Amino acid sequence: MAQNLKNDVKAGRVPMRGVNLGGWLVAEHWMTSASPAWNEVPEHIAKQGEFKTMQHLGHAKGDSQFNQHRDTYITEEDFRDIAKAKMNTVRIPVGYWITGFDNQPGGDPDGWKVYAPGAINYLDRAIREWAPRNDIL
């Protein structure tokens, strides 16, 4: 049914109504301060974002905390609630590091390695499973 929805939206037969799922795959302390991602992280570090937080925590602890955040901050239940609210699109912000590399001129070729890996798997699940099951683009 999502394919029909996509065609209907593109043709102008159905208005696009959506919501931003910020804070999920790009965790920002100001909007997710209660998240387990920030456990045992001084506020002055957490306010600087994921990069500084992961430098502070290290991968052993940070990967676990950020995956717990990703597992709980947005779930398929949220997609069902979005559909119940008569919305049909979601915007999911992602950071460049989600791909596992940075090959841009002047970029930091190793900077992405600081971040907790695996966010792309959550994005993939949202696009391939949760959105289609709930008629969301």
Coordinates of C-alpha atoms in Angstrom, one line a residue:
M1 CA 0.0 0.0 0.0
A2 CA 2.9 2.3 0.6
Q3 CA 3.7 2.3 -3.2
N4 CA 0.1 3.5 -3.9
L5 CA 0.6 6.2 -1.2
K6 CA 3.8 7.3 -2.8
N7 CA 2.2 7.6 -6.2
D8 CA -0.8 9.4 -4.7
V9 CA 1.4 11.9 -2.9
K10 CA 3.5 12.5 -6.0
A11 CA 0.4 13.0 -8.1
G12 CA -1.0 15.5 -5.6
R13 CA -4.0 13.3 -4.7
V14 CA -3.0 12.9 -1.1
P15 CA -1.4 15.7 0.9
M16 CA 1.9 14.9 2.6
R17 CA 1.6 15.1 6.3
G18 CA 4.5 14.2 8.5
V19 CA 6.7 14.5 11.5
N20 CA 10.4 14.8 12.2
L21 CA 12.0 12.0 14.3
G22 CA 14.9 14.1 15.4
G23 CA 17.0 12.9 18.3
W24 CA 16.8 9.3 17.4
L25 CA 19.8 8.5 15.0
V26 CA 21.5 11.8 15.7
A27 CA 21.1 12.0 19.5
E28 CA 21.0 15.6 20.7
H29 CA 21.1 16.1 24.5
W30 CA 18.8 19.1 24.4
M31 CA 16.0 17.0 23.1
T32 CA 16.9 13.6 24.5
S33 CA 18.3 14.4 27.9
A34 CA 16.4 11.6 29.7
S35 CA 17.9 9.0 27.2
P36 CA 20.3 6.3 28.5
A37 CA 22.8 7.6 25.9
W38 CA 23.8 10.3 28.4
N39 CA 24.1 8.1 31.5
E40 CA 27.2 9.0 33.6
V41 CA 28.1 11.8 31.1
P42 CA 28.8 15.2 32.6
E43 CA 26.3 17.7 31.2
H44 CA 29.0 20.0 29.7
I45 CA 30.2 17.0 27.6
A46 CA 26.7 15.7 26.7
K47 CA 25.7 19.2 25.4
Q48 CA 28.6 18.9 22.9
G49 CA 26.9 15.9 21.2
E50 CA 27.5 12.3 20.3
F51 CA 31.2 12.8 19.2
K52 CA 32.4 14.2 22.5
T53 CA 30.1 11.9 24.5
M54 CA 31.6 8.8 22.7
Q55 CA 35.1 10.1 23.3
H56 CA 34.3 10.4 27.0
L57 CA 32.6 7.0 27.3
G58 CA 34.6 4.9 24.9
H59 CA 33.2 2.2 22.7
A60 CA 32.7 -0.5 25.4
K61 CA 30.2 1.7 27.3
G62 CA 29.1 4.2 24.7
D63 CA 28.1 1.6 22.1
S64 CA 25.8 0.0 24.6
Q65 CA 24.3 3.2 25.8
F66 CA 23.6 4.6 22.3
N67 CA 22.2 1.3 21.1
Q68 CA 19.9 1.3 24.1
H69 CA 18.8 4.8 23.1
R70 CA 18.2 3.7 19.5
D71 CA 16.2 0.7 20.7
T72 CA 13.9 2.7 22.9
Y73 CA 13.6 6.3 21.7
I74 CA 11.7 5.5 18.5
T75 CA 10.0 2.1 18.0
E76 CA 7.5 0.6 15.6
E77 CA 4.8 1.6 18.1
D78 CA 5.7 5.3 17.3
F79 CA 5.2 4.6 13.6
R80 CA 1.7 3.1 14.4
D81 CA 0.9 6.2 16.5
I82 CA 2.1 8.4 13.6
A83 CA -0.3 6.6 11.2
K84 CA -3.1 6.8 13.7
A85 CA -2.6 10.6 13.8
K86 CA -3.3 10.6 10.1
M87 CA 0.3 11.4 9.1
N88 CA 1.9 9.6 6.2
T89 CA 5.6 10.7 6.1
V90 CA 8.5 10.8 8.5
R91 CA 11.8 12.7 8.4
I92 CA 14.7 10.8 10.0
P93 CA 17.8 13.0 10.4
V94 CA 21.1 11.1 10.1
G95 CA 24.7 12.0 10.5
Y96 CA 27.4 11.5 7.8
W97 CA 29.0 8.9 10.0
I98 CA 26.0 6.5 9.6
T99 CA 27.6 5.2 6.4
G100 CA 30.9 4.2 8.1
F101 CA 33.2 6.5 6.2
D102 CA 33.9 10.1 5.3
N103 CA 35.6 10.5 1.9
Q104 CA 34.8 14.2 1.4
P105 CA 37.7 16.5 0.5
G106 CA 39.0 18.0 3.8
G107 CA 36.9 15.6 5.8
D108 CA 38.2 13.6 8.7
P109 CA 38.7 10.0 7.3
D110 CA 38.7 8.5 10.8
G111 CA 36.2 10.8 12.6
W112 CA 33.3 8.5 12.0
K113 CA 35.0 5.7 13.9
V114 CA 34.4 7.6 17.2
Y115 CA 30.6 7.3 16.9
A116 CA 28.6 4.2 18.1
P117 CA 28.2 2.0 15.1
G118 CA 24.9 0.4 13.9
A119 CA 22.6 3.4 13.3
I120 CA 22.2 2.4 9.7
N121 CA 20.5 -0.8 10.8
Y122 CA 17.9 1.2 12.6
L123 CA 17.3 3.4 9.6
D124 CA 17.1 0.3 7.4
R125 CA 14.4 -1.2 9.7
A126 CA 12.4 2.0 9.7
I127 CA 12.5 2.2 5.9
R128 CA 12.0 -1.4 5.0
E129 CA 9.7 -2.7 7.8
W130 CA 8.1 -0.1 10.0
A131 CA 7.1 2.5 7.4
P132 CA 5.6 0.1 4.9
R133 CA 3.7 -1.8 7.5
N134 CA 2.1 1.5 8.7
D135 CA 1.6 3.1 5.3
I136 CA 4.2 5.8 5.9
L137 CA 6.7 7.1 3.4

